[in-house]
mmCIF file of C-alpha atoms and ligand atoms in Angstrom:
data_model
loop_
_atom_site.group_PDB
_atom_site.id
_atom_site.type_symbol
_atom_site.label_atom_id
_atom_site.label_comp_id
_atom_site.label_asym_id
_atom_site.label_seq_id
_atom_site.Cartn_x
_atom_site.Cartn_y
_atom_site.Cartn_z
ATOM 1 C CA MET A 167 0.279 -0.128 0.048
ATOM 2 C CA PRO A 168 0.997 3.760 -0.595
ATOM 3 C CA LYS A 169 1.894 5.791 1.968
ATOM 4 C CA ASN A 170 1.648 9.404 2.366
ATOM 5 C CA ILE A 171 3.881 11.673 4.379
ATOM 6 C CA ILE A 172 4.837 14.930 5.476
ATOM 7 C CA LEU A 173 8.252 15.810 6.094
ATOM 8 C CA LEU A 174 7.849 19.040 8.596
ATOM 9 C CA GLY A 175 10.852 20.968 10.162
ATOM 10 C CA PRO A 176 12.662 24.158 10.161
ATOM 11 C CA PRO A 177 14.475 24.756 6.730
ATOM 12 C CA GLY A 178 17.785 23.081 7.320
ATOM 13 C CA ALA A 179 16.320 20.265 9.263
ATOM 14 C CA GLY A 180 16.819 17.322 6.081
ATOM 15 C CA LYS A 181 13.504 17.142 4.934
ATOM 16 C CA GLY A 182 15.306 17.196 1.058
ATOM 17 C CA THR A 183 17.856 14.504 1.747
ATOM 18 C CA GLN A 184 15.566 12.016 3.181
ATOM 19 C CA ALA A 185 13.422 12.420 0.757
ATOM 20 C CA LYS A 186 15.233 11.887 -1.871
ATOM 21 C CA ARG A 187 16.379 8.497 0.316
ATOM 22 C CA LEU A 188 12.802 7.653 0.155
ATOM 23 C CA GLU A 189 12.151 8.376 -3.499
ATOM 24 C CA ALA A 190 15.335 5.651 -4.121
ATOM 25 C CA GLU A 191 13.861 3.241 -1.817
ATOM 26 C CA ARG A 192 10.519 2.877 -1.694
ATOM 27 C CA ASN A 193 9.688 4.364 -4.994
ATOM 28 C CA MET A 194 7.909 7.417 -3.524
ATOM 29 C CA VAL A 195 7.500 10.298 -4.879
ATOM 30 C CA GLN A 196 8.836 14.004 -3.278
ATOM 31 C CA LEU A 197 6.759 16.888 -3.816
ATOM 32 C CA SER A 198 8.833 19.704 -2.882
ATOM 33 C CA THR A 199 7.225 23.123 -3.101
ATOM 34 C CA GLY A 200 10.848 24.691 -2.780
ATOM 35 C CA ASP A 201 12.208 23.350 -5.794
ATOM 36 C CA MET A 202 8.369 23.752 -7.522
ATOM 37 C CA LEU A 203 9.184 27.312 -7.022
ATOM 38 C CA ARG A 204 12.420 27.247 -8.137
ATOM 39 C CA GLU A 205 12.023 25.803 -11.044
ATOM 40 C CA ALA A 206 9.017 28.729 -11.645
ATOM 41 C CA LYS A 207 11.733 31.535 -10.208
ATOM 42 C CA SER A 208 14.489 29.990 -13.181
ATOM 43 C CA SER A 209 11.509 29.816 -15.768
ATOM 44 C CA GLY A 210 11.812 33.910 -16.660
ATOM 45 C CA THR A 211 8.122 34.081 -16.032
ATOM 46 C CA GLU A 212 6.458 37.430 -14.756
ATOM 47 C CA MET A 213 5.225 34.726 -11.682
ATOM 48 C CA GLY A 214 9.232 33.454 -11.871
ATOM 49 C CA ARG A 215 10.172 37.212 -11.037
ATOM 50 C CA ARG A 216 7.698 37.776 -8.249
ATOM 51 C CA VAL A 217 8.206 34.495 -6.581
ATOM 52 C CA ALA A 218 12.255 35.219 -6.933
ATOM 53 C CA GLU A 219 11.883 38.352 -5.311
ATOM 54 C CA ILE A 220 9.638 36.845 -1.892
ATOM 55 C CA MET A 221 11.947 33.590 -1.401
ATOM 56 C CA ASP A 222 15.622 35.473 -2.027
ATOM 57 C CA LYS A 223 14.176 37.447 0.971
ATOM 58 C CA GLY A 224 13.192 33.753 2.875
ATOM 59 C CA GLN A 225 9.405 35.276 3.390
ATOM 60 C CA LEU A 226 6.524 32.384 2.458
ATOM 61 C CA VAL A 227 4.858 32.892 -0.990
ATOM 62 C CA THR A 228 1.366 33.254 -1.619
ATOM 63 C CA ASP A 229 -1.101 30.194 -0.388
ATOM 64 C CA GLU A 230 -2.711 30.606 -3.302
ATOM 65 C CA ILE A 231 0.709 29.749 -5.725
ATOM 66 C CA VAL A 232 1.804 26.755 -3.878
ATOM 67 C CA ILE A 233 -1.528 25.125 -3.625
ATOM 68 C CA GLY A 234 -1.807 25.149 -7.100
ATOM 69 C CA LEU A 235 1.646 23.799 -7.700
ATOM 70 C CA ILE A 236 0.760 21.202 -5.482
ATOM 71 C CA GLU A 237 -2.609 20.367 -6.829
ATOM 72 C CA GLU A 238 -1.442 19.989 -10.597
ATOM 73 C CA LYS A 239 1.298 17.439 -9.211
ATOM 74 C CA LEU A 240 -1.313 15.473 -7.040
ATOM 75 C CA GLU A 241 -2.884 14.658 -10.373
ATOM 76 C CA GLN A 242 0.416 13.588 -12.073
ATOM 77 C CA GLY A 243 2.261 11.762 -9.249
ATOM 78 C CA ALA A 244 0.444 8.610 -8.599
ATOM 79 C CA ALA A 245 -0.045 7.230 -11.889
ATOM 80 C CA ALA A 246 3.535 5.389 -12.038
ATOM 81 C CA ARG A 247 3.874 1.104 -11.465
ATOM 82 C CA ASP A 248 4.592 0.815 -8.141
ATOM 83 C CA PHE A 249 3.851 4.036 -7.077
ATOM 84 C CA GLY A 250 4.905 4.088 -2.879
ATOM 85 C CA GLY A 251 2.804 7.054 -2.249
ATOM 86 C CA PHE A 252 4.120 11.026 -1.818
ATOM 87 C CA ILE A 253 6.029 12.661 0.072
ATOM 88 C CA PHE A 254 5.596 16.364 1.027
ATOM 89 C CA ASP A 255 8.692 18.227 1.819
ATOM 90 C CA GLY A 256 7.894 21.552 3.012
ATOM 91 C CA PHE A 257 4.357 21.681 2.337
ATOM 92 C CA PRO A 258 2.705 22.588 4.106
ATOM 93 C CA ARG A 259 3.959 25.050 5.509
ATOM 94 C CA THR A 260 1.028 27.349 7.381
ATOM 95 C CA LEU A 261 -2.718 26.296 8.507
ATOM 96 C CA LYS A 262 -4.537 27.022 5.312
ATOM 97 C CA GLN A 263 -2.124 24.800 3.084
ATOM 98 C CA ALA A 264 -3.027 22.211 5.833
ATOM 99 C CA ASP A 265 -6.587 22.734 5.570
ATOM 100 C CA ALA A 266 -6.146 22.824 1.532
ATOM 101 C CA LEU A 267 -4.123 19.560 1.150
ATOM 102 C CA GLU A 268 -6.399 18.068 3.506
ATOM 103 C CA ASP A 269 -9.159 18.823 0.809
ATOM 104 C CA LEU A 270 -7.464 17.835 -1.772
ATOM 105 C CA MET A 271 -6.540 13.986 -0.644
ATOM 106 C CA ALA A 272 -9.962 13.739 0.480
ATOM 107 C CA ARG A 273 -11.834 14.294 -3.090
ATOM 108 C CA LYS A 274 -8.881 12.084 -4.916
ATOM 109 C CA GLY A 275 -9.699 8.880 -2.046
ATOM 110 C CA GLN A 276 -6.196 9.284 -0.513
ATOM 111 C CA THR A 277 -5.506 9.676 3.148
ATOM 112 C CA LEU A 278 -2.549 11.124 5.097
ATOM 113 C CA ASP A 279 -0.583 8.569 6.711
ATOM 114 C CA ALA A 280 1.747 9.945 8.959
ATOM 115 C CA VAL A 281 3.335 13.767 9.485
ATOM 116 C CA ILE A 282 6.931 13.397 10.513
ATOM 117 C CA GLU A 283 8.932 16.074 12.407
ATOM 118 C CA MET A 284 12.165 16.323 12.294
ATOM 119 C CA GLN A 285 13.879 18.074 15.358
ATOM 120 C CA VAL A 286 16.844 20.032 14.894
ATOM 121 C CA ASP A 287 18.023 22.620 17.139
ATOM 122 C CA ASP A 288 18.378 26.387 15.693
ATOM 123 C CA ALA A 289 22.245 26.448 16.231
ATOM 124 C CA ALA A 290 22.484 23.341 14.214
ATOM 125 C CA LEU A 291 20.647 24.937 11.529
ATOM 126 C CA VAL A 292 22.066 27.530 11.299
ATOM 127 C CA ARG A 293 25.727 25.583 10.785
ATOM 128 C CA ARG A 294 24.408 23.322 8.149
ATOM 129 C CA ILE A 295 22.578 25.781 5.943
ATOM 130 C CA THR A 296 25.407 28.899 5.943
ATOM 131 C CA GLY A 297 27.758 26.403 4.586
ATOM 132 C CA ARG A 298 25.730 24.164 2.489
ATOM 133 C CA PHE A 299 26.072 24.198 -1.444
ATOM 134 C CA THR A 300 24.689 22.055 -4.407
ATOM 135 C CA CYS A 301 25.567 20.345 -7.958
ATOM 136 C CA GLY A 302 23.878 22.190 -10.079
ATOM 137 C CA ASN A 303 23.520 18.921 -12.523
ATOM 138 C CA CYS A 304 23.216 16.099 -10.213
ATOM 139 C CA GLY A 305 21.590 18.195 -7.102
ATOM 140 C CA ALA A 306 24.187 15.702 -4.659
ATOM 141 C CA VAL A 307 24.528 18.327 -1.492
ATOM 142 C CA TYR A 308 27.664 19.531 0.224
ATOM 143 C CA HIS A 309 29.108 21.288 2.930
ATOM 144 C CA ASP A 310 31.912 23.545 3.434
ATOM 145 C CA GLU A 311 33.086 22.309 6.637
ATOM 146 C CA THR A 312 30.934 18.839 7.206
ATOM 147 C CA LYS A 313 30.895 17.748 3.356
ATOM 148 C CA PRO A 314 33.498 19.146 0.886
ATOM 149 C CA THR A 315 34.099 17.964 -2.482
ATOM 150 C CA ARG A 316 37.095 15.834 -2.473
ATOM 151 C CA VAL A 317 38.209 17.956 -5.062
ATOM 152 C CA ALA A 318 37.743 21.372 -4.957
ATOM 153 C CA GLY A 319 35.107 22.960 -7.240
ATOM 154 C CA THR A 320 34.317 19.519 -8.818
ATOM 155 C CA CYS A 321 31.413 17.305 -7.977
ATOM 156 C CA ASP A 322 32.099 13.939 -6.210
ATOM 157 C CA VAL A 323 29.279 12.574 -8.050
ATOM 158 C CA CYS A 324 29.273 13.303 -11.267
ATOM 159 C CA GLY A 325 32.254 15.470 -12.167
ATOM 160 C CA SER A 326 30.144 18.600 -12.401
ATOM 161 C CA THR A 327 32.364 22.052 -11.762
ATOM 162 C CA ASP A 328 28.414 23.915 -11.838
ATOM 163 C CA LEU A 329 28.312 24.164 -7.905
ATOM 164 C CA ARG A 330 25.536 26.535 -6.751
ATOM 165 C CA ARG A 331 24.740 27.989 -3.360
ATOM 166 C CA ARG A 332 21.240 29.212 -2.818
ATOM 167 C CA ALA A 333 20.209 32.527 -3.002
ATOM 168 C CA ASP A 334 18.555 32.719 0.329
ATOM 169 C CA ASP A 335 21.367 30.297 2.576
ATOM 170 C CA ASN A 336 22.812 33.681 3.422
ATOM 171 C CA GLU A 337 22.341 34.354 6.912
ATOM 172 C CA GLU A 338 19.741 37.488 6.293
ATOM 173 C CA ALA A 339 17.364 34.978 4.069
ATOM 174 C CA LEU A 340 17.893 32.423 6.877
ATOM 175 C CA LYS A 341 16.814 34.744 10.199
ATOM 176 C CA THR A 342 13.583 35.630 7.863
ATOM 177 C CA ARG A 343 13.321 31.508 7.302
ATOM 178 C CA LEU A 344 13.086 30.663 10.545
ATOM 179 C CA MET A 345 10.868 33.410 12.016
ATOM 180 C CA GLU A 346 8.711 32.223 9.117
ATOM 181 C CA TYR A 347 8.820 29.221 10.109
ATOM 182 C CA TYR A 348 8.019 29.739 14.224
ATOM 183 C CA LYS A 349 5.553 31.809 13.719
ATOM 184 C CA LYS A 350 3.677 30.219 10.598
ATOM 185 C CA THR A 351 4.538 26.931 10.198
ATOM 186 C CA SER A 352 5.239 25.416 13.713
ATOM 187 C CA PRO A 353 1.574 25.457 14.535
ATOM 188 C CA LEU A 354 0.881 22.572 12.111
ATOM 189 C CA ILE A 355 3.140 20.498 14.743
ATOM 190 C CA GLY A 356 -0.082 21.279 17.483
ATOM 191 C CA TYR A 357 -2.419 20.476 14.255
ATOM 192 C CA TYR A 358 -1.375 17.123 13.644
ATOM 193 C CA TYR A 359 -0.777 16.426 16.904
ATOM 194 C CA ALA A 360 -4.192 16.867 17.615
ATOM 195 C CA LYS A 361 -5.159 14.592 14.553
ATOM 196 C CA GLY A 362 -3.289 11.674 15.914
ATOM 197 C CA LYS A 363 -0.352 11.743 12.979
ATOM 198 C CA LEU A 364 2.598 13.219 14.592
ATOM 199 C CA ALA A 365 5.529 10.988 14.911
ATOM 200 C CA ALA A 366 8.420 12.770 16.394
ATOM 201 C CA VAL A 367 12.487 11.759 14.678
ATOM 202 C CA ASP A 368 15.764 13.249 16.105
ATOM 203 C CA GLY A 369 16.817 14.948 12.937
ATOM 204 C CA LEU A 370 20.476 15.478 14.684
ATOM 205 C CA GLY A 371 21.996 12.292 14.509
ATOM 206 C CA GLU A 372 23.929 10.611 11.527
ATOM 207 C CA MET A 373 22.264 10.680 7.658
ATOM 208 C CA ASP A 374 21.154 6.216 8.507
ATOM 209 C CA ALA A 375 19.913 6.861 11.669
ATOM 210 C CA VAL A 376 17.487 9.455 10.631
ATOM 211 C CA ALA A 377 16.414 7.329 7.685
ATOM 212 C CA ALA A 378 15.963 4.357 10.242
ATOM 213 C CA ALA A 379 13.837 6.308 12.491
ATOM 214 C CA ILE A 380 11.635 7.602 9.337
ATOM 215 C CA ALA A 381 11.631 4.253 8.068
ATOM 216 C CA LYS A 382 10.266 2.710 11.705
ATOM 217 C CA VAL A 383 7.561 5.366 11.159
ATOM 218 C CA LEU A 384 6.675 3.960 7.469
ATOM 219 C CA ASP A 385 6.651 0.348 8.588
ATOM 220 C CA LYS A 386 4.336 0.988 11.525
ATOM 221 C CA GLY A 387 0.983 -0.675 11.132
HETATM 222 P P1 ADP B 695 13.908 25.521 3.299
HETATM 223 O O1 ADP B 695 13.095 24.388 4.183
HETATM 224 O O2 ADP B 695 15.531 24.862 3.262
HETATM 225 O O3 ADP B 695 14.105 27.366 3.979
HETATM 226 P P2 ADP B 695 12.363 25.465 0.632
HETATM 227 O O4 ADP B 695 13.110 24.694 -0.227
HETATM 228 O O5 ADP B 695 11.856 24.094 1.368
HETATM 229 O O6 ADP B 695 13.587 25.330 1.800
HETATM 230 O O7 ADP B 695 12.118 26.514 0.729
HETATM 231 C C1 ADP B 695 12.284 27.469 -0.189
HETATM 232 C C2 ADP B 695 11.452 29.020 0.176
HETATM 233 O O8 ADP B 695 10.606 28.366 -0.858
HETATM 234 C C3 ADP B 695 11.194 29.338 1.264
HETATM 235 O O9 ADP B 695 11.558 29.697 1.897
HETATM 236 C C4 ADP B 695 9.452 30.173 0.635
HETATM 237 O O10 ADP B 695 10.120 31.467 0.108
HETATM 238 C C5 ADP B 695 9.175 29.138 -0.513
HETATM 239 N N1 ADP B 695 8.496 28.192 -0.183
HETATM 240 C C6 ADP B 695 8.269 26.530 -0.197
HETATM 241 N N2 ADP B 695 7.816 25.881 -0.307
HETATM 242 C C7 ADP B 695 6.905 27.076 0.086
HETATM 243 C C8 ADP B 695 5.498 26.853 0.933
HETATM 244 N N3 ADP B 695 4.924 25.671 1.198
HETATM 245 N N4 ADP B 695 4.844 27.725 1.135
HETATM 246 C C9 ADP B 695 5.128 28.702 1.078
HETATM 247 N N5 ADP B 695 6.309 29.293 0.889
HETATM 248 C C10 ADP B 695 7.068 28.194 0.408
HETATM 249 ZN ZN1 ZN B 696 27.055 16.286 -9.807
#
């Protein structure tokens, strides 16, 4: 049976990393509104320009835009054979988005199986994010201190020299992103707890330990 889950947590909690693993290991499909918006941003459209301005400051894009994006992807996603379920990564981020997701899922006869809260302390987030860069070609994630490339300027995985930093991975934007998280997204922890869907996972451990904790939630019931 496919399982649909939400990965919930502050910026830098490791949602994207774990989502990629779940895709590889369980045939799940990652729906990252951050990735979708970055795509829109680089599309050169008017909507893209508006989105870029908001994202680069670290603020949240309007609910209407992200709900529209998710709706589109939900239509396309589940068609694959051996479909393992959706991983919502970076969505929902507001109570309004959470309500919209519930409506969308109900309309499609789907259920939300678990909401996994990835817990990380704030100091760790700042360290993780301000050193972060990724390969523009294959998506591999690196860190200046904890995971540099073997050869400076070259991706270990694919050899590309197109290494990038996100425009919002700087201290100023990060402060705004954290504030947005605490003001608008963290109420979702209580929201899903009350619905009986919340499971907390320690996001500070090794990548494998975090993955194992998530697997335990997924394999239970
Ligand atoms: P992170 O969680 O590391 O901050 P994301 O890639 O998930 O990064 O999101 C980057 C930016 O995209 C956010 O700071 C915000 O501007 C925008 N964004 C992503 N998802 C949403 C959402 N569900 N609602 C509103 N804005 C969003
Ligand atoms: Zn690469």
